[in-house]
Coordinates of C-alpha atoms in Angstrom, one line a residue:
Chain E
M23 CA 0.2 34.9 -14.5
E24 CA 1.2 37.5 -12.6
H25 CA -2.0 37.3 -10.6
A26 CA -1.1 33.6 -10.1
R27 CA 1.0 34.1 -7.8
H28 CA -0.6 32.5 -5.1
V29 CA -1.1 29.3 -7.2
F30 CA 2.6 29.3 -7.0
R31 CA 3.2 29.8 -3.4
V32 CA 0.6 27.2 -2.5
L33 CA 2.2 24.8 -5.0
L34 CA 6.1 26.0 -3.2
V35 CA 3.6 24.7 0.3
L36 CA 3.0 21.8 -1.2
L37 CA 5.8 20.8 -2.6
L38 CA 7.7 21.3 1.3
V39 CA 5.1 19.3 3.1
I40 CA 5.5 16.5 0.0
V41 CA 9.3 17.1 0.6
V42 CA 9.2 16.4 4.2
V43 CA 6.9 13.3 4.6
I44 CA 9.9 11.5 2.2
V45 CA 12.2 12.6 4.8
G46 CA 10.4 12.9 7.3
R47 CA 9.2 8.8 5.9
S48 CA 13.2 8.7 5.6
F49 CA 13.6 8.8 9.1
L50 CA 10.9 6.8 10.5
V51 CA 11.0 3.6 8.5
P52 CA 13.7 0.8 10.6
K53 CA 17.4 0.3 9.3
S54 CA 16.7 -3.2 8.3
F55 CA 13.1 -2.4 6.6
G56 CA 13.2 -4.6 3.4
M57 CA 15.6 -5.6 3.5
Y58 CA 14.5 -9.8 3.1
G59 CA 11.2 -8.8 2.2
N60 CA 8.0 -6.5 4.3
Y61 CA 9.3 -6.6 7.9
R62 CA 11.8 -5.7 10.0
Y63 CA 14.9 -8.0 9.6
D64 CA 15.9 -6.8 13.0
N65 CA 13.7 -8.5 14.3
V66 CA 14.2 -12.0 13.7
P67 CA 18.1 -11.5 15.9
E68 CA 16.0 -9.9 18.2
Q69 CA 13.4 -12.4 19.5
M70 CA 16.3 -15.1 18.3
A71 CA 17.9 -13.7 21.2
A72 CA 15.1 -13.4 23.5
R73 CA 14.2 -16.7 23.0
P74 CA 17.7 -18.8 23.9
P75 CA 17.5 -22.5 22.5
L76 CA 16.2 -25.4 25.1
H77 CA 17.2 -27.9 23.7
G78 CA 21.3 -29.8 23.3
G79 CA 20.3 -32.6 21.1
A80 CA 20.9 -36.2 21.6
R81 CA 24.3 -35.6 21.6
S82 CA 24.5 -33.6 24.5
C83 CA 23.0 -36.0 27.3
A84 CA 26.4 -37.7 26.8
D85 CA 28.7 -35.1 28.1
C86 CA 27.7 -36.9 31.4
H87 CA 25.6 -39.0 31.2
D88 CA 27.0 -41.4 29.4
E89 CA 27.0 -45.0 30.0
R90 CA 23.0 -44.5 29.9
S91 CA 24.1 -43.4 27.0
A92 CA 25.2 -46.1 25.4
V93 CA 22.8 -48.2 27.2
L94 CA 20.2 -46.1 25.0
A95 CA 22.1 -46.4 21.8
K96 CA 22.5 -50.1 21.5
G97 CA 18.8 -50.7 21.9
S98 CA 15.5 -50.8 20.0
H99 CA 15.1 -46.7 21.2
A100 CA 18.2 -45.6 19.5
R101 CA 16.5 -43.2 17.5
V102 CA 15.1 -41.8 20.6
S103 CA 16.3 -38.6 21.7
C104 CA 16.9 -38.3 25.5
E105 CA 15.7 -34.9 25.8
V106 CA 11.5 -36.4 23.6
C107 CA 11.1 -38.6 27.1
H108 CA 12.6 -36.2 29.4
G109 CA 12.4 -33.0 28.8
P110 CA 14.9 -29.4 27.1
L111 CA 17.8 -29.9 28.6
G112 CA 17.4 -26.3 28.6
R113 CA 16.0 -26.5 32.6
H114 CA 18.3 -28.9 33.5
V115 CA 21.9 -28.0 33.0
K116 CA 22.7 -23.9 31.3
D117 CA 26.5 -23.4 30.9
G118 CA 27.8 -26.7 31.9
D119 CA 26.4 -26.7 35.3
V120 CA 23.4 -28.2 36.7
V121 CA 20.8 -25.8 37.8
A122 CA 17.3 -28.5 37.9
K123 CA 16.7 -31.9 37.9
M124 CA 15.5 -33.4 34.9
A125 CA 12.6 -34.2 35.0
I126 CA 11.4 -37.9 35.0
D127 CA 7.9 -39.7 34.4
R128 CA 7.1 -42.8 34.4
S129 CA 3.5 -43.3 33.7
P130 CA 2.1 -45.2 31.4
R131 CA 1.1 -42.4 29.1
L132 CA 4.8 -41.6 28.2
C133 CA 4.6 -44.7 26.6
G134 CA 1.5 -45.0 26.0
N135 CA 2.3 -41.7 24.1
C136 CA 4.3 -43.3 21.3
H137 CA 2.9 -46.7 21.6
R138 CA -1.0 -46.9 22.1
K139 CA -2.1 -48.8 19.3
I140 CA -4.0 -46.3 17.0
D141 CA -5.3 -47.1 13.7
G142 CA -3.8 -43.9 12.5
R143 CA -0.2 -45.6 13.3
P144 CA 2.3 -47.1 10.8
P145 CA 1.2 -50.8 11.7
K146 CA 5.0 -51.8 11.5
F147 CA 5.2 -49.9 14.5
P148 CA 5.1 -51.8 17.4
Q149 CA 1.9 -51.0 19.6
V150 CA -0.1 -52.4 21.7
V151 CA -3.6 -52.1 23.4
F152 CA -3.5 -51.4 26.9
E153 CA -6.4 -52.8 28.5
K154 CA -5.0 -56.4 26.7
H155 CA -1.3 -56.6 26.7
V156 CA -0.2 -57.3 30.7
E157 CA -3.0 -60.1 32.1
G158 CA -4.2 -58.2 35.5
G159 CA -3.6 -55.5 34.3
L160 CA -0.7 -52.8 35.0
G161 CA 1.6 -53.1 38.3
P162 CA 2.3 -50.3 41.0
K163 CA 5.3 -50.0 38.7
G164 CA 3.5 -49.8 35.0
C165 CA 5.3 -50.3 32.2
L166 CA 9.2 -50.2 34.0
D167 CA 7.7 -53.5 35.8
C168 CA 8.5 -55.1 33.0
H169 CA 10.4 -53.0 30.0
D170 CA 13.7 -50.7 30.8
A171 CA 13.3 -47.3 29.5
H172 CA 16.0 -47.2 27.9
S173 CA 16.6 -50.5 26.6
P174 CA 12.9 -51.8 26.5
K175 CA 13.3 -54.6 24.7
L176 CA 12.2 -57.4 27.1
Chain V
M45 CA -18.9 -15.7 25.9
P46 CA -21.2 -16.2 22.7
E47 CA -23.5 -19.0 22.2
I48 CA -23.3 -21.0 19.3
T49 CA -26.4 -22.4 17.0
G50 CA -25.0 -24.8 14.9
Y51 CA -21.6 -25.9 14.2
A52 CA -19.0 -23.0 14.3
F53 CA -15.0 -23.8 14.0
P54 CA -13.7 -22.8 17.0
N55 CA -11.6 -19.9 15.8
D56 CA -14.1 -18.1 14.0
I57 CA -16.7 -17.1 16.9
H58 CA -15.4 -14.5 18.1
V59 CA -16.4 -10.6 16.9
H60 CA -13.5 -8.1 16.5
W61 CA -14.1 -6.2 14.1
S62 CA -16.1 -3.7 16.5
L63 CA -18.5 -1.0 17.1
M64 CA -15.5 0.9 15.3
I65 CA -15.1 -0.5 11.9
V66 CA -18.8 -0.2 11.9
M67 CA -17.9 3.6 12.9
Y68 CA -15.5 4.1 10.0
P69 CA -17.1 3.4 6.9
Y70 CA -20.1 5.6 8.5
I71 CA -18.1 8.7 8.6
T72 CA -16.3 8.2 5.3
G73 CA -19.1 8.1 3.9
F74 CA -20.2 11.4 5.0
V75 CA -17.2 12.5 3.7
A76 CA -17.5 11.1 0.0
G77 CA -20.9 11.5 0.2
S78 CA -20.3 14.9 1.4
F79 CA -18.3 15.6 -1.5
I80 CA -20.0 14.3 -3.9
V81 CA -23.2 17.3 -3.2
T82 CA -20.1 20.0 -3.6
A83 CA -18.7 18.2 -7.3
L84 CA -22.8 18.1 -8.4
Y85 CA -22.2 21.7 -7.7
H86 CA -19.1 22.9 -9.2
L87 CA -18.4 20.6 -12.1
F88 CA -21.8 18.9 -12.9
G89 CA -23.4 22.9 -13.2
K90 CA -26.2 22.3 -10.9
N91 CA -27.3 25.5 -9.3
E92 CA -29.6 24.8 -6.4
F93 CA -27.1 23.1 -5.1
Q94 CA -25.1 27.0 -4.1
P95 CA -26.3 27.2 -0.9
V96 CA -24.7 23.8 0.1
A97 CA -21.6 24.1 -2.0
R98 CA -19.8 25.3 0.7
L99 CA -21.4 24.1 3.4
S100 CA -20.7 20.6 2.2
L101 CA -17.0 20.9 1.5
A102 CA -16.7 21.8 4.8
A103 CA -18.5 18.8 6.2
S104 CA -16.4 16.9 4.1
F105 CA -13.4 17.9 5.6
C106 CA -14.8 17.7 9.4
F107 CA -15.3 14.0 9.0
L108 CA -12.1 13.4 7.3
L109 CA -9.8 14.9 9.9
V110 CA -12.0 12.6 11.7
A111 CA -12.5 9.3 9.8
G112 CA -9.2 7.5 10.4
L113 CA -9.7 8.2 14.7
P114 CA -12.3 4.7 14.6
L115 CA -9.3 2.5 13.7
Q116 CA -6.9 3.7 15.7
L117 CA -8.9 3.4 18.9
H118 CA -9.3 0.2 17.2
L119 CA -6.2 -1.4 17.5
G120 CA -4.7 -2.4 19.9
H121 CA -1.0 -0.7 19.2
P122 CA -2.4 2.8 18.4
E123 CA 0.9 4.0 18.5
R124 CA 1.9 1.1 15.3
G125 CA -1.3 2.7 13.4
L126 CA 1.0 5.2 11.5
F127 CA 3.1 3.0 10.0
V128 CA 0.3 1.6 7.0
M129 CA 1.6 5.7 5.9
I130 CA 5.3 4.7 6.4
T131 CA 6.4 1.1 5.6
P132 CA 2.5 0.0 3.0
N133 CA 2.5 -3.2 3.0
F134 CA 1.4 -3.2 -2.0
T135 CA 0.0 -6.7 -0.9
S136 CA -2.2 -5.8 1.4
A137 CA -5.3 -4.1 0.8
M138 CA -5.4 -2.0 4.3
A139 CA -2.1 -0.6 2.7
G140 CA -4.7 1.4 0.1
F141 CA -5.8 3.9 3.6
G142 CA -2.2 5.6 3.7
I143 CA -2.5 6.9 0.4
L144 CA -6.0 6.9 -0.7
Y145 CA -6.5 8.8 2.7
S146 CA -3.1 11.3 2.0
F147 CA -3.9 12.2 -1.3
Y148 CA -7.2 13.1 -0.3
L149 CA -7.2 14.9 2.0
M150 CA -4.8 17.2 0.6
I151 CA -6.9 17.9 -2.4
V152 CA -9.9 19.2 0.4
M153 CA -7.4 21.5 1.9
L154 CA -6.5 23.2 -1.8
E155 CA -10.4 23.5 -2.8
V156 CA -10.6 24.4 0.7
W157 CA -8.1 27.3 1.0
F158 CA -9.4 28.1 -3.0
V159 CA -12.6 28.7 -2.2
W160 CA -12.2 30.4 1.1
R161 CA -8.8 32.8 0.6
G162 CA -11.0 35.7 -0.2
E163 CA -11.8 35.4 3.3
I164 CA -8.6 34.4 4.3
I165 CA -7.5 37.6 3.3
Q166 CA -10.7 40.4 4.0
T167 CA -9.8 39.0 7.9
A168 CA -6.4 39.3 7.3
R169 CA -6.7 43.1 6.5
R170 CA -9.2 43.7 9.1
S171 CA -7.5 42.5 11.8
R172 CA -4.5 43.0 13.7
G173 CA -1.6 41.5 15.8
L174 CA -1.7 38.1 16.4
K175 CA -5.6 37.4 14.8
R176 CA -3.6 39.2 11.6
A177 CA -0.3 37.2 11.6
F178 CA -2.2 34.2 11.5
Y179 CA -4.3 34.7 8.8
A180 CA -1.6 36.5 7.5
A181 CA -0.1 32.7 7.0
L182 CA -3.2 31.5 5.5
A183 CA -3.3 34.1 3.3
L184 CA 0.7 32.5 2.4
G185 CA 1.2 37.0 2.6
T186 CA -0.5 37.5 -1.4
Y187 CA -3.1 39.6 -0.9
D188 CA -4.6 38.8 -4.8
T189 CA -8.0 39.2 -4.9
S190 CA -8.4 40.9 -8.3
P191 CA -11.3 39.8 -10.5
Q192 CA -8.8 38.2 -11.9
A193 CA -6.7 36.3 -9.1
L194 CA -10.8 35.4 -8.8
E195 CA -11.2 33.2 -11.9
I196 CA -7.8 31.8 -11.5
D197 CA -9.7 30.1 -8.1
H198 CA -12.5 29.4 -9.3
R199 CA -10.5 27.0 -12.0
A200 CA -8.8 25.8 -9.8
V201 CA -12.0 25.1 -7.3
K202 CA -13.4 23.4 -11.0
V203 CA -10.0 21.0 -11.8
L204 CA -9.9 20.2 -7.9
S205 CA -13.1 18.8 -7.8
A206 CA -12.9 17.3 -11.1
I207 CA -9.8 15.2 -8.8
G208 CA -11.7 14.8 -5.7
L209 CA -15.1 13.4 -6.6
P210 CA -12.7 10.2 -7.6
S211 CA -10.4 10.2 -5.4
A212 CA -13.6 10.7 -2.2
C213 CA -14.6 7.3 -5.0
M214 CA -11.8 5.3 -4.6
L215 CA -12.0 6.3 -0.4
H216 CA -14.7 4.8 0.3
G217 CA -15.2 2.7 -2.5
Y218 CA -11.4 1.1 -1.0
V219 CA -13.5 0.5 2.3
G220 CA -16.1 -1.4 0.3
F221 CA -13.8 -3.1 -1.4
I222 CA -11.7 -4.6 1.9
F223 CA -14.8 -6.4 2.2
G224 CA -15.8 -8.0 -1.1
G225 CA -12.2 -9.3 -1.4
I226 CA -12.3 -11.5 1.8
K227 CA -13.4 -14.7 -0.4
A228 CA -13.7 -16.9 2.8
N229 CA -16.9 -14.9 3.6
P230 CA -19.8 -15.8 1.6
W231 CA -21.8 -12.1 3.4
W232 CA -18.6 -9.5 2.5
S233 CA -17.0 -11.5 -1.4
T234 CA -18.9 -9.9 -3.8
P235 CA -17.7 -7.1 -6.8
L236 CA -20.7 -4.9 -5.9
M237 CA -19.8 -4.8 -2.4
P238 CA -17.6 -0.8 -3.1
V239 CA -20.3 -0.1 -5.6
I240 CA -22.7 -0.6 -2.4
F241 CA -20.6 1.8 0.1
L242 CA -20.7 4.3 -2.6
C243 CA -23.8 4.4 -3.5
S244 CA -25.2 4.4 0.0
A245 CA -22.4 7.0 0.9
A246 CA -24.3 9.2 -1.7
V247 CA -27.6 8.2 0.9
S248 CA -25.9 9.5 3.8
G249 CA -24.0 12.3 3.2
I250 CA -27.1 14.3 1.3
A251 CA -28.6 12.9 4.3
L252 CA -26.5 14.5 6.7
L253 CA -26.5 17.9 4.6
I254 CA -30.3 17.8 4.4
L255 CA -30.1 18.0 8.3
V256 CA -26.9 19.9 8.8
Y257 CA -28.8 22.8 6.3
Q258 CA -31.7 22.7 8.0
V259 CA -30.8 23.5 11.4
T260 CA -27.9 25.9 10.1
A261 CA -30.4 27.7 8.0
K262 CA -32.7 28.2 11.3
L263 CA -29.7 28.8 14.3
G264 CA -28.4 31.1 11.8
R265 CA -32.3 33.1 10.7
R266 CA -31.8 32.3 6.7
V267 CA -34.5 31.1 4.2
I268 CA -34.2 27.6 3.8
Q269 CA -34.5 28.1 0.2
A270 CA -37.4 26.0 -1.8
D271 CA -35.3 24.7 -5.1
T272 CA -32.4 23.2 -2.6
V273 CA -34.2 21.0 0.0
S274 CA -36.0 20.1 -2.7
A275 CA -33.1 18.9 -5.7
M276 CA -31.4 17.5 -2.7
A277 CA -34.7 15.6 -2.2
R278 CA -34.5 14.6 -5.1
W279 CA -30.9 13.5 -5.6
L280 CA -31.6 12.0 -1.9
W281 CA -34.1 9.4 -3.5
F282 CA -32.2 8.5 -6.3
F283 CA -29.0 7.4 -4.6
L284 CA -31.4 5.3 -2.5
I285 CA -33.3 4.0 -5.3
I286 CA -30.1 2.5 -6.6
T287 CA -28.9 2.2 -3.1
V288 CA -31.6 -0.4 -1.9
T289 CA -31.6 -2.0 -5.8
L290 CA -28.0 -3.4 -5.6
E291 CA -29.0 -4.2 -1.5
L292 CA -31.6 -6.0 -2.5
L293 CA -30.0 -7.3 -5.8
E294 CA -27.0 -9.4 -3.8
I295 CA -29.3 -10.9 -2.0
I296 CA -31.6 -11.8 -4.1
M297 CA -29.1 -13.0 -5.9
L298 CA -27.2 -15.1 -3.4
A299 CA -31.4 -17.1 -2.5
Y300 CA -31.2 -17.6 -6.1
E301 CA -28.7 -19.0 -7.2
N302 CA -29.6 -21.4 -3.7
S303 CA -26.5 -22.3 -3.0
E304 CA -24.9 -23.3 0.1
E305 CA -23.8 -19.6 1.3
W306 CA -27.6 -19.5 0.9
H307 CA -28.5 -22.2 3.4
I308 CA -26.0 -20.2 6.6
I309 CA -26.8 -16.2 5.0
S310 CA -30.6 -17.1 5.3
P311 CA -30.8 -17.8 8.7
L312 CA -28.6 -15.5 9.9
L313 CA -30.7 -12.5 7.9
T314 CA -34.0 -13.9 9.2
T315 CA -32.6 -14.7 13.0
R316 CA -29.8 -12.7 13.4
L317 CA -30.3 -9.7 11.1
Q318 CA -34.0 -10.0 11.5
F319 CA -34.3 -6.6 13.3
S320 CA -31.1 -4.6 11.8
F321 CA -31.4 -5.6 8.6
I322 CA -34.6 -6.4 7.9
S323 CA -36.8 -3.8 10.3
M324 CA -33.6 -1.5 10.1
Q325 CA -32.3 -1.0 7.0
M326 CA -35.3 -2.0 4.9
I327 CA -38.7 -1.5 5.9
I328 CA -37.3 1.7 7.9
G329 CA -34.9 3.0 6.9
S330 CA -35.6 2.7 2.9
L331 CA -38.5 1.7 2.6
I332 CA -41.0 4.5 4.0
P333 CA -37.9 7.1 3.6
F334 CA -38.5 5.6 -0.3
I335 CA -42.0 6.9 0.2
L336 CA -41.6 10.4 1.6
L337 CA -38.9 11.1 -0.3
F338 CA -41.2 9.4 -3.8
I339 CA -44.4 12.5 -2.1
V340 CA -41.3 15.0 -2.3
T341 CA -40.6 14.8 -5.7
V342 CA -43.7 13.1 -7.6
M343 CA -46.1 16.2 -5.0
N344 CA -43.3 18.6 -5.6
R345 CA -45.7 21.5 -6.7
Y346 CA -48.5 19.8 -4.4
L347 CA -46.4 20.4 -1.1
H348 CA -46.0 23.8 1.7
E349 CA -42.6 24.7 2.5
K350 CA -43.5 23.4 5.7
V351 CA -44.2 19.5 4.6
R352 CA -42.3 19.7 2.2
N353 CA -38.8 20.6 4.7
T354 CA -40.8 17.8 7.2
L355 CA -41.0 15.3 4.9
T356 CA -37.3 15.1 3.4
V357 CA -35.6 15.5 6.7
M358 CA -38.3 13.0 8.5
A359 CA -36.3 10.7 5.4
S360 CA -33.3 12.2 5.6
L361 CA -33.1 11.5 9.7
L362 CA -34.6 7.8 8.9
L363 CA -31.3 6.9 6.0
L364 CA -29.3 8.3 8.6
L365 CA -30.2 5.3 10.3
Q366 CA -30.9 2.8 7.2
V367 CA -27.1 3.1 6.2
F368 CA -26.0 2.9 9.8
S369 CA -28.0 -0.1 9.9
M370 CA -26.0 -1.5 6.7
R371 CA -23.0 -0.8 7.8
W372 CA -23.7 -2.5 11.5
N373 CA -25.3 -5.7 9.5
V374 CA -22.0 -6.0 6.2
V375 CA -19.4 -5.5 9.5
I376 CA -21.2 -6.8 12.3
G377 CA -23.2 -9.0 10.0
G378 CA -19.9 -10.8 7.9
Q379 CA -18.4 -12.0 11.9
L380 CA -21.5 -13.8 13.3
L381 CA -21.5 -16.2 10.3
S382 CA -18.9 -19.5 11.0
K383 CA -16.8 -20.4 7.8
S384 CA -18.3 -23.6 7.8
F385 CA -21.3 -22.0 6.6
R386 CA -23.1 -24.2 9.5
G387 CA -23.0 -22.2 12.2
L388 CA -23.7 -19.0 14.1
R389 CA -22.1 -17.4 17.3
S390 CA -25.0 -14.6 19.3
A391 CA -25.5 -11.2 18.4
Y392 CA -22.5 -9.2 18.8
E393 CA -23.4 -6.3 21.9
P394 CA -21.1 -3.4 22.0
H395 CA -20.6 -2.1 25.9
L396 CA -21.5 1.3 27.0
F397 CA -18.2 1.8 28.6
E398 CA -15.1 0.6 26.4
R399 CA -12.6 1.9 24.1
E400 CA -14.5 0.1 21.4
G401 CA -17.7 1.1 23.1
I402 CA -21.0 3.2 22.5
L403 CA -20.1 6.3 23.9
V404 CA -17.1 6.2 22.2
A405 CA -18.6 6.1 18.6
I406 CA -21.5 8.4 20.0
V407 CA -18.1 10.7 20.6
L408 CA -16.7 10.3 16.7
F409 CA -19.5 10.4 15.8
V410 CA -20.5 14.4 17.5
L411 CA -16.7 15.1 17.7
P412 CA -17.2 16.0 13.2
F413 CA -19.6 18.8 14.5
V414 CA -17.1 20.7 16.9
I415 CA -14.6 20.8 14.1
L416 CA -17.0 22.5 12.0
Y417 CA -17.7 25.2 14.0
V418 CA -14.6 25.9 14.8
F419 CA -13.7 25.6 11.1
D420 CA -17.5 28.3 11.0
R421 CA -15.5 30.7 13.2
L422 CA -12.2 30.2 11.6
L423 CA -13.7 30.5 7.8
P424 CA -17.1 30.9 7.7
I425 CA -18.6 28.8 6.1
E426 CA -21.8 31.4 5.2
A427 CA -20.8 34.4 3.8
P428 CA -21.0 37.0 5.9
P429 CA -23.4 40.4 4.0
G430 CA -21.1 42.3 1.6
A431 CA -17.7 40.8 1.7
H432 CA -17.0 40.0 -1.6
A433 CA -16.5 36.5 -1.6
P434 CA -15.0 34.6 -4.2
D435 CA -18.3 33.5 -6.5
P436 CA -17.2 29.9 -6.8
H437 CA -18.8 28.9 -9.4
G438 CA -16.5 31.1 -11.8
D439 CA -19.2 31.2 -15.0
A440 CA -22.8 31.0 -14.1
P441 CA -24.7 33.5 -12.3
P442 CA -26.5 31.8 -9.1
A443 CA -29.8 30.7 -9.3
A444 CA -32.5 34.3 -8.5
G445 CA -32.9 34.2 -4.9
V446 CA -30.4 31.7 -3.8
S447 CA -28.1 34.6 -2.6
P448 CA -27.6 33.6 1.5
A449 CA -26.6 37.2 2.0
A450 CA -29.5 38.4 0.9

């Protein structure tokens, strides 16, 4: 045993290294790591704070555009949210003040997103074949020549 | 943009695992291979390996220090690399790296310490000032070189080799596992992968040591031991046969099954990997060294020493190329085929100057030798004449006339 002193020393050094590693690791592991899984949970609120939601939902426009909302609510587009056709609230209004004009897409492409005849769409959903829908082709205002975007049923 | 033939999904036409990921298994292969050589001497009593036992342990250590570097260079955020050790995700095979690497590093450092302890103490006794302080610290303050203490060292080295050998195999087998476990890729997904990686690691390790042994012996004007060279050639031949058999078996199996995977792998091998697989890995890298080593092994008795040395050196050089092409063909080859199994992208060509480029790869390969040189300065690899360096092989006397110090 007397001649094994160096072995004990090296084992002691090893133990020291292991302790340093364990203690060091406890400093390096991020605080919220492993709370809900193998990731740093704090990252979730951080990312949330970094990306404020832009959309306000269907009701958010009614505060200032109640007559438009009333029109929409009565027509066949009642189930279509304003932001689908225009854009997210956040680009138009911030903290209750208008910061920019809201986009308006007047092209037939907007309507085509939902109404162009495609085999994959449910057959009951109102669809038109653009090329055949209007005799002689579309006029200068496109679909809006005849349909009101907010209350499209004629 | 890479050129596509056939049909490839747009998201799998990029070679993300670059040249650095080729270098990584190449370098860890040397780590495992060199350790196998030390273990042949320390564990299995192959006394012919005595002249290279210390060299191979030192080489394994030096390559190990570099092994993580290609991975760091590959990462877009190298500073996050450490987290694979700090917060490992055990459902990912890559978590294995931290555990296996640090455990093996610990074992090798301990073994180095026990093997070189005698010299450390000698140097500490002989020198003054800072140098003395350094070596005294390395010796951990105990200067016990009594026969009993040396006997304990021998036993420690034996135990450490016995733990180190499986750890080295695990460290390298795990690299193969990473590829073998990717089930979407038929060129990788086979349980043979870790075994093939391991056997070719032994090939590259022995081949490298043959070269380093011959070069260092020439530089140090020492006699190149004939039986060491022929023993290494024999073992090299053995591992070469196993490796190439497994590599071929895997492909023949795919070809014979003739399933849908083969319809992409066969064009992969005959077009994109024609040069690196058929010419380099199979013909220049396997067939020719096989013949050379066949001559060395079977006609050993009739060979002049110079001829034997030249043949083994040539075979070793070719085998270093073989193993590199094998790593290349696995890592890069697997990324040239689309998971649609219907398309191939054009070959991947690394640039000379880039973070994951050719120059960096060369530096990575040279770096371990620089470390080996520094190692040799601090802890002489060849025991100096007259120093009573502990014979690391306790019970068996060294083979006749082998002592390099003579």
